[in-house]
Amino acid sequence: MSPSPLKGKGKKGIGLKKVNNLPIEWLGNRVKILDQTRLPQEEVYLELNDYQGIASAIREMKVRGAPAIGIAAAYGIALAALEIEAASRDDFLEKLRGISHSLASTRPTARNLFLAIDRMQQAAETSEDIEQIKAALVQEAVKIHTEEIEATKKLSQFGAELIGDGFTILTHCNTGALATAGYGTALGVIMQAKKQGKQIKVFATETRPLLQGARLTTWELMKANIPVTLITDSMAGYFMSRGEINCVIVGADRITLNGDAANKIGTYTLAVLAMENGIPFYVAAPTTSIDLSLNSGDEIPIEQRSQEEVTHIQGVSIAPDDIEAANPAFDVTPHYYITAIITERGIIKEPYIEKLKKITRSCENKKVS
Ligand code: MRU
């Protein structure tokens, strides 16, 4: 998808203070995103001025990573609200619900998406008239973004305490500023450890099929001057068994009441390997990724993506024509493989249930769309 022409040009956008120069930026009547499918070869920014463009960007993973998806969807709803023409408040809210449903159908696994949409819906329903609803929605979207920035900053500070000087850390997928529109989760922890002056090295798994590790994590770490070695996903056990990895840190798309965590496909394999080799396995995530309405990881909806992402690499076929391929985008790591969960409200360890309840705000516990 190419950036749509700025149909909002000349139209007065509603804006608050500019959040930051990040991979997602609210520009008053449009949203600027860094197209992650073009990295690392090209840094291309798209300016999207309708929620359909945002929905496609999420589905096509131009914007990706659990917190970033939630933020993008919230801005998508704010954009849509500026455009809705409605005869009454009820009519406006009805149209908004349809838009929320369409954004909710983009990707099923990340908790942050549904929480952000639910927060936007609540902000609309508690405002009196249409103009107030529009202002409230822009304000809520910016708040969701600001809070995610703050949460990833805090969790990075907590998590960095677990990283020793001289550590080599293995990470999977991409969990940096790109994935969070903030400081990052697992990668935020790693960046903070470096800021503290620790000499660290990173092994980044390539993360088949879409290569978020090879394309994005290496790019972010190299920009931060952190030594990084790229490995294929299947090399992790080799390096762990040779004693070359001090800890594994990953992010999460959804964490359930018992502490099970869904994350990028291949995470579960790394957790099992880490336990086999006596290596700590940490999950770093903001509390917006915690879903207390689900008892265990068995209940997490796992996104199934197209076969073509497996049979092709960046458009080039690597398998026989007509081969059957499977493409679950996430897997679930059972809580007993997780040494600790790092959040902005502190680091927690087994048993998780009461601790997760304590650190997760009550408004986040309800079931969302
Ligand atoms: O399919 P993606 O690239 O959106 O998957 C991203 C991940 O699995 C991340 O590890 C997860 O969203 C947590 S990062 C903030």
Coordinates of C-alpha atoms and ligand atoms in Angstrom, one line a residue:
M1 CA 0.0 0.0 0.0
S2 CA 1.3 3.4 -0.9
P3 CA 0.7 6.4 1.3
S4 CA -2.7 8.0 0.5
P5 CA -2.8 11.6 -0.6
L6 CA -3.3 14.0 2.3
K7 CA -7.0 14.5 2.0
G8 CA -7.0 16.2 5.4
K9 CA -4.7 18.9 4.0
G10 CA -6.1 22.3 4.9
K11 CA -8.6 20.8 7.2
K12 CA -8.0 21.8 10.8
G13 CA -6.7 18.8 12.8
I14 CA -7.2 18.4 16.5
G15 CA -3.9 18.0 18.3
L16 CA -2.3 17.9 21.6
K17 CA 1.3 18.4 22.4
K18 CA 3.5 16.4 20.0
V19 CA 4.4 13.1 21.8
N20 CA 7.9 12.5 20.4
N21 CA 9.8 11.7 17.2
L22 CA 8.9 8.0 17.3
P23 CA 8.0 5.3 14.8
I24 CA 4.3 6.4 15.2
E25 CA 3.4 10.0 15.4
W26 CA 0.1 11.9 15.6
L27 CA 0.1 14.9 13.3
G28 CA -3.3 16.3 14.2
N29 CA -5.3 15.0 11.3
R30 CA -3.1 12.1 10.1
V31 CA -0.7 9.6 11.5
K32 CA 2.9 9.2 10.5
I33 CA 4.4 5.7 10.7
L34 CA 7.7 4.2 9.8
D35 CA 7.0 1.4 7.4
Q36 CA 8.6 -1.6 9.1
T37 CA 8.3 -3.8 6.0
R38 CA 10.9 -1.7 4.2
L39 CA 13.5 -1.8 6.9
P40 CA 16.5 -2.1 7.0
Q41 CA 17.0 -1.2 3.4
E42 CA 14.9 1.9 3.3
E43 CA 13.5 4.3 6.0
V44 CA 10.1 5.1 4.5
Y45 CA 7.5 7.1 6.5
L46 CA 3.8 6.9 5.5
E47 CA 1.2 9.5 6.4
L48 CA -2.1 7.8 6.8
N49 CA -5.3 9.9 7.0
D50 CA -8.0 7.3 7.5
Y51 CA -8.7 4.3 9.7
Q52 CA -8.7 2.0 6.7
G53 CA -5.1 2.9 6.0
I54 CA -4.2 2.2 9.6
A55 CA -6.1 -1.2 9.6
S56 CA -4.1 -2.2 6.4
A57 CA -0.8 -1.1 7.9
I58 CA -1.5 -3.2 11.0
R59 CA -2.6 -6.3 8.9
E60 CA 0.4 -6.0 6.6
M61 CA 2.7 -5.4 9.5
K62 CA 3.9 -2.0 8.4
V63 CA 3.3 -1.3 12.0
R64 CA 3.7 -4.2 14.4
G65 CA 4.6 -5.3 17.9
A66 CA 1.9 -5.5 20.6
P67 CA 2.0 -2.0 22.1
A68 CA 2.6 -0.3 18.7
I69 CA -0.5 -2.1 17.3
G70 CA -2.6 -0.8 20.1
I71 CA -1.4 2.8 19.7
A72 CA -1.9 2.7 15.9
A73 CA -5.5 1.4 16.3
A74 CA -6.2 4.1 18.9
Y75 CA -5.0 6.8 16.4
G76 CA -7.0 5.1 13.7
I77 CA -10.2 5.5 15.8
A78 CA -9.3 9.1 16.5
L79 CA -8.8 9.7 12.8
A80 CA -12.1 8.1 11.9
A81 CA -14.0 10.2 14.5
L82 CA -12.8 13.4 12.9
E83 CA -14.4 12.2 9.6
I84 CA -17.7 10.6 10.8
E85 CA -20.8 12.4 9.7
A86 CA -23.7 11.6 11.9
A87 CA -27.2 12.8 12.5
S88 CA -27.0 12.3 16.3
R89 CA -24.8 11.2 19.1
D90 CA -26.2 7.7 19.0
D91 CA -25.7 7.5 15.2
F92 CA -22.1 8.7 15.8
L93 CA -21.4 6.0 18.4
E94 CA -23.0 3.3 16.3
K95 CA -20.6 4.2 13.4
L96 CA -17.7 4.3 15.7
R97 CA -18.5 0.8 17.0
G98 CA -18.3 -0.5 13.4
I99 CA -14.9 1.1 12.9
S100 CA -13.6 -0.3 16.2
H101 CA -14.8 -3.8 15.1
S102 CA -13.0 -3.4 11.9
L103 CA -9.7 -2.4 13.6
A104 CA -10.2 -5.2 16.1
S105 CA -10.2 -7.8 13.3
T106 CA -6.8 -6.9 12.0
R107 CA -4.7 -9.1 14.3
P108 CA -6.1 -11.4 17.0
T109 CA -3.3 -12.1 19.5
A110 CA -1.9 -8.9 21.0
R111 CA -3.9 -7.9 24.1
N112 CA -2.8 -4.3 23.6
L113 CA -5.0 -3.9 20.5
F114 CA -8.2 -4.9 22.2
L115 CA -7.4 -2.9 25.4
A116 CA -6.7 0.3 23.4
I117 CA -9.9 -0.2 21.3
D118 CA -11.9 -0.7 24.5
R119 CA -10.4 2.4 26.1
M120 CA -11.3 4.5 23.0
Q121 CA -14.9 3.1 23.0
Q122 CA -15.3 4.0 26.7
A123 CA -13.9 7.5 26.1
A124 CA -16.5 8.1 23.4
E125 CA -19.4 6.7 25.4
T126 CA -18.7 8.8 28.4
S127 CA -18.6 12.1 26.4
E128 CA -21.7 14.2 26.0
D129 CA -21.9 15.5 22.4
I130 CA -20.2 14.8 19.1
E131 CA -17.6 17.5 19.3
Q132 CA -16.7 16.4 22.8
I133 CA -16.4 12.8 21.7
K134 CA -14.0 13.8 18.9
A135 CA -11.8 15.8 21.3
A136 CA -12.0 13.0 23.9
L137 CA -10.9 10.4 21.4
V138 CA -7.8 12.3 20.2
Q139 CA -6.9 12.9 23.9
E140 CA -7.4 9.3 24.8
A141 CA -5.3 8.1 21.8
V142 CA -2.4 10.4 22.8
K143 CA -2.8 9.3 26.4
I144 CA -2.5 5.6 25.4
H145 CA 0.6 6.4 23.5
T146 CA 2.1 8.5 26.3
E147 CA 1.4 5.8 28.9
E148 CA 3.0 3.1 26.8
I149 CA 6.1 5.2 26.4
E150 CA 6.2 5.7 30.2
A151 CA 5.5 2.0 30.9
T152 CA 8.3 0.8 28.6
K153 CA 10.7 3.3 30.1
K154 CA 10.0 2.0 33.6
L155 CA 10.0 -1.7 32.8
S156 CA 13.4 -1.2 31.0
Q157 CA 14.8 0.3 34.2
F158 CA 13.5 -2.5 36.3
G159 CA 14.7 -5.2 33.9
A160 CA 18.2 -3.8 33.5
E161 CA 18.9 -4.8 37.1
L162 CA 18.7 -8.4 35.9
I163 CA 21.5 -7.9 33.4
G164 CA 25.0 -8.4 34.7
D165 CA 28.1 -6.7 33.4
G166 CA 29.6 -8.8 30.6
F167 CA 26.3 -10.6 29.8
T168 CA 25.5 -12.1 26.5
I169 CA 21.7 -11.9 26.0
L170 CA 19.7 -13.8 23.5
T171 CA 16.5 -12.2 22.2
H172 CA 13.8 -13.1 19.7
C173 CA 11.7 -11.2 17.2
N174 CA 11.7 -7.4 17.6
T175 CA 10.8 -5.7 20.8
G176 CA 12.4 -2.2 20.5
A177 CA 11.1 1.3 19.8
L178 CA 9.6 0.0 16.5
A179 CA 7.4 -2.6 18.3
T180 CA 6.3 -0.3 21.1
A181 CA 6.5 3.3 19.8
G182 CA 8.3 3.8 23.1
Y183 CA 11.5 2.5 24.7
G184 CA 11.0 -1.2 23.9
T185 CA 10.3 -4.2 26.1
A186 CA 13.0 -6.9 25.9
L187 CA 15.1 -4.5 23.8
G188 CA 14.4 -1.6 26.1
V189 CA 15.9 -3.7 29.0
I190 CA 19.0 -4.4 26.9
M191 CA 19.3 -0.7 25.9
Q192 CA 19.0 0.4 29.5
A193 CA 21.6 -2.1 30.7
K194 CA 24.0 -0.6 28.1
K195 CA 23.1 3.0 29.3
Q196 CA 24.1 1.8 32.8
G197 CA 27.6 1.2 31.4
K198 CA 27.4 -2.6 31.3
Q199 CA 29.4 -4.3 28.6
I200 CA 26.8 -6.5 26.9
K201 CA 26.5 -8.5 23.7
V202 CA 23.3 -9.7 22.0
F203 CA 22.4 -12.7 20.0
A204 CA 19.4 -11.9 17.8
T205 CA 17.5 -14.7 16.2
E206 CA 16.4 -14.0 12.7
T207 CA 12.8 -14.9 13.5
R208 CA 11.4 -16.7 10.5
P209 CA 9.1 -16.3 8.7
L210 CA 9.1 -12.5 8.6
L211 CA 12.6 -11.9 9.9
Q212 CA 11.8 -9.2 12.5
G213 CA 15.1 -10.2 14.3
A214 CA 17.3 -10.1 11.2
R215 CA 15.7 -6.9 9.7
L216 CA 14.7 -4.9 12.7
T217 CA 16.4 -5.9 16.0
T218 CA 19.8 -5.9 14.4
W219 CA 19.0 -2.5 12.9
E220 CA 18.0 -1.0 16.2
L221 CA 20.9 -2.5 18.1
M222 CA 23.5 -1.4 15.6
K223 CA 22.0 2.2 15.8
A224 CA 22.5 2.0 19.6
N225 CA 26.1 0.7 19.2
I226 CA 25.3 -2.5 21.0
P227 CA 27.3 -5.5 19.7
V228 CA 24.9 -8.0 18.0
T229 CA 25.4 -11.3 16.3
L230 CA 22.6 -12.5 14.0
I231 CA 21.8 -16.3 14.2
T232 CA 19.2 -18.4 12.6
D233 CA 16.4 -19.6 14.9
S234 CA 17.7 -23.1 14.9
M235 CA 21.2 -22.1 16.2
A236 CA 19.9 -21.0 19.6
G237 CA 20.4 -24.5 21.2
Y238 CA 24.0 -24.7 19.9
F239 CA 25.0 -21.4 21.6
M240 CA 23.1 -22.1 24.8
S241 CA 24.7 -25.6 25.2
R242 CA 28.2 -24.1 24.8
G243 CA 27.6 -21.7 27.7
E244 CA 27.6 -18.6 25.5
I245 CA 24.3 -17.2 26.6
N246 CA 23.7 -15.7 30.1
C247 CA 20.0 -15.0 29.8
V248 CA 17.2 -14.9 27.3
I249 CA 14.8 -11.9 27.2
V250 CA 11.7 -11.7 25.0
G251 CA 8.5 -9.7 24.8
A252 CA 4.9 -10.9 25.0
D253 CA 1.7 -10.2 23.1
R254 CA -0.5 -11.5 25.8
I255 CA 0.1 -12.8 29.3
T256 CA -2.7 -14.8 31.0
L257 CA -3.7 -15.0 34.7
N258 CA -1.5 -18.0 35.4
G259 CA 1.6 -16.3 33.8
D260 CA 1.5 -18.1 30.4
A261 CA 2.8 -15.8 27.7
A262 CA 2.1 -15.7 24.0
N263 CA 4.9 -14.3 21.9
K264 CA 6.4 -14.6 18.4
I265 CA 6.5 -18.2 17.1
G266 CA 9.7 -19.9 18.3
T267 CA 9.6 -18.3 21.8
Y268 CA 8.4 -21.5 23.4
T269 CA 11.3 -23.5 21.8
L270 CA 13.7 -21.0 23.3
A271 CA 12.2 -21.2 26.7
V272 CA 12.5 -25.0 26.8
L273 CA 16.0 -24.8 25.6
A274 CA 16.8 -22.2 28.2
M275 CA 15.5 -24.4 31.0
E276 CA 17.4 -27.4 29.7
N277 CA 20.6 -25.4 29.8
G278 CA 19.9 -23.7 33.1
I279 CA 19.6 -20.2 31.6
P280 CA 17.2 -17.6 33.0
F281 CA 14.3 -16.9 30.7
Y282 CA 12.7 -13.4 31.1
V283 CA 9.5 -12.0 29.6
A284 CA 9.3 -8.2 29.5
A285 CA 5.9 -6.6 28.8
P286 CA 3.9 -3.6 29.9
T287 CA 0.7 -4.4 32.0
T288 CA -1.3 -3.6 28.9
S289 CA -0.3 -7.0 27.6
I290 CA -1.7 -8.8 30.6
D291 CA -5.2 -10.3 30.1
L292 CA -6.6 -11.5 33.4
S293 CA -9.9 -12.5 31.7
L294 CA -8.0 -15.6 30.4
N295 CA -7.0 -18.3 32.8
S296 CA -4.2 -19.9 30.7
G297 CA -2.4 -19.6 27.4
D298 CA -4.7 -22.3 25.9
E299 CA -7.3 -19.6 25.6
I300 CA -5.2 -17.1 23.7
P301 CA -6.3 -16.7 20.0
I302 CA -3.2 -17.5 17.9
E303 CA -3.0 -15.6 14.6
Q304 CA -2.6 -17.9 11.5
R305 CA -1.0 -16.0 8.7
S306 CA -0.7 -16.7 5.0
Q307 CA 1.3 -19.8 3.7
E308 CA 3.1 -17.5 1.4
E309 CA 5.1 -15.9 4.3
V310 CA 6.6 -19.4 4.8
T311 CA 7.0 -20.5 1.2
H312 CA 8.6 -17.2 0.1
I313 CA 11.3 -14.9 1.6
Q314 CA 10.7 -11.3 0.6
G315 CA 8.8 -12.3 -2.5
V316 CA 11.2 -15.0 -3.6
S317 CA 9.9 -18.6 -3.6
I318 CA 12.0 -21.1 -1.6
A319 CA 9.7 -24.2 -1.7
P320 CA 8.1 -26.3 -4.4
D321 CA 5.0 -24.7 -5.9
D322 CA 1.7 -25.9 -4.3
I323 CA 3.5 -27.1 -1.1
E324 CA 1.3 -27.0 2.0
A325 CA 2.7 -24.7 4.6
A326 CA 1.6 -23.8 8.1
N327 CA 2.1 -20.3 9.6
P328 CA 1.0 -19.8 13.2
A329 CA 2.4 -16.4 14.1
F330 CA 2.7 -16.9 17.9
D331 CA 3.2 -19.7 20.4
V332 CA 2.6 -19.9 24.1
T333 CA 5.3 -20.4 26.7
P334 CA 3.9 -22.0 29.8
H335 CA 4.5 -20.0 33.0
Y336 CA 6.8 -22.7 34.6
Y337 CA 9.5 -21.9 31.9
I338 CA 9.5 -18.2 32.8
T339 CA 12.0 -17.2 35.4
A340 CA 10.4 -13.7 35.8
I341 CA 8.0 -11.3 34.1
I342 CA 9.3 -7.7 33.9
T343 CA 6.6 -5.0 33.9
E344 CA 6.5 -1.3 34.6
R345 CA 5.2 -2.1 38.1
G346 CA 8.0 -4.4 39.0
I347 CA 9.5 -7.8 38.4
I348 CA 7.4 -10.8 39.4
K349 CA 8.1 -14.5 39.7
E350 CA 6.1 -17.7 40.3
P351 CA 3.5 -18.1 41.6
Y352 CA 2.0 -15.5 39.2
I353 CA -1.7 -15.4 39.8
E354 CA -2.0 -13.0 42.8
K355 CA 1.0 -10.9 41.7
L356 CA -0.5 -10.4 38.2
K357 CA -3.8 -9.4 39.8
K358 CA -2.1 -6.9 42.0
I359 CA 0.0 -5.2 39.3
T360 CA -2.8 -5.0 36.7
R361 CA -5.2 -2.1 37.1
S362 CA -8.8 -3.2 37.7
C363 CA -10.0 -1.4 34.5
E364 CA -7.7 -3.6 32.5
N365 CA -9.3 -6.8 33.9
K366 CA -12.5 -6.7 32.0
K367 CA -13.1 -8.6 28.8
V368 CA -12.7 -6.4 25.8
S369 CA -14.2 -6.5 22.3
Ligands
MRU1 O1 4.1 -10.4 14.7 P1 4.8 -9.3 15.4 O2 6.0 -8.8 14.7 O3 3.8 -8.1 15.7 O4 5.2 -9.9 16.7 C1 5.8 -9.1 17.7 C2 6.3 -9.9 18.9 O5 6.1 -11.1 18.9 C3 6.9 -9.1 20.0 O6 7.8 -9.9 20.7 C4 5.7 -8.7 20.9 O7 4.8 -7.9 20.3 C5 6.2 -8.0 22.1 S1 7.2 -6.6 21.7 C6 6.8 -5.3 22.3

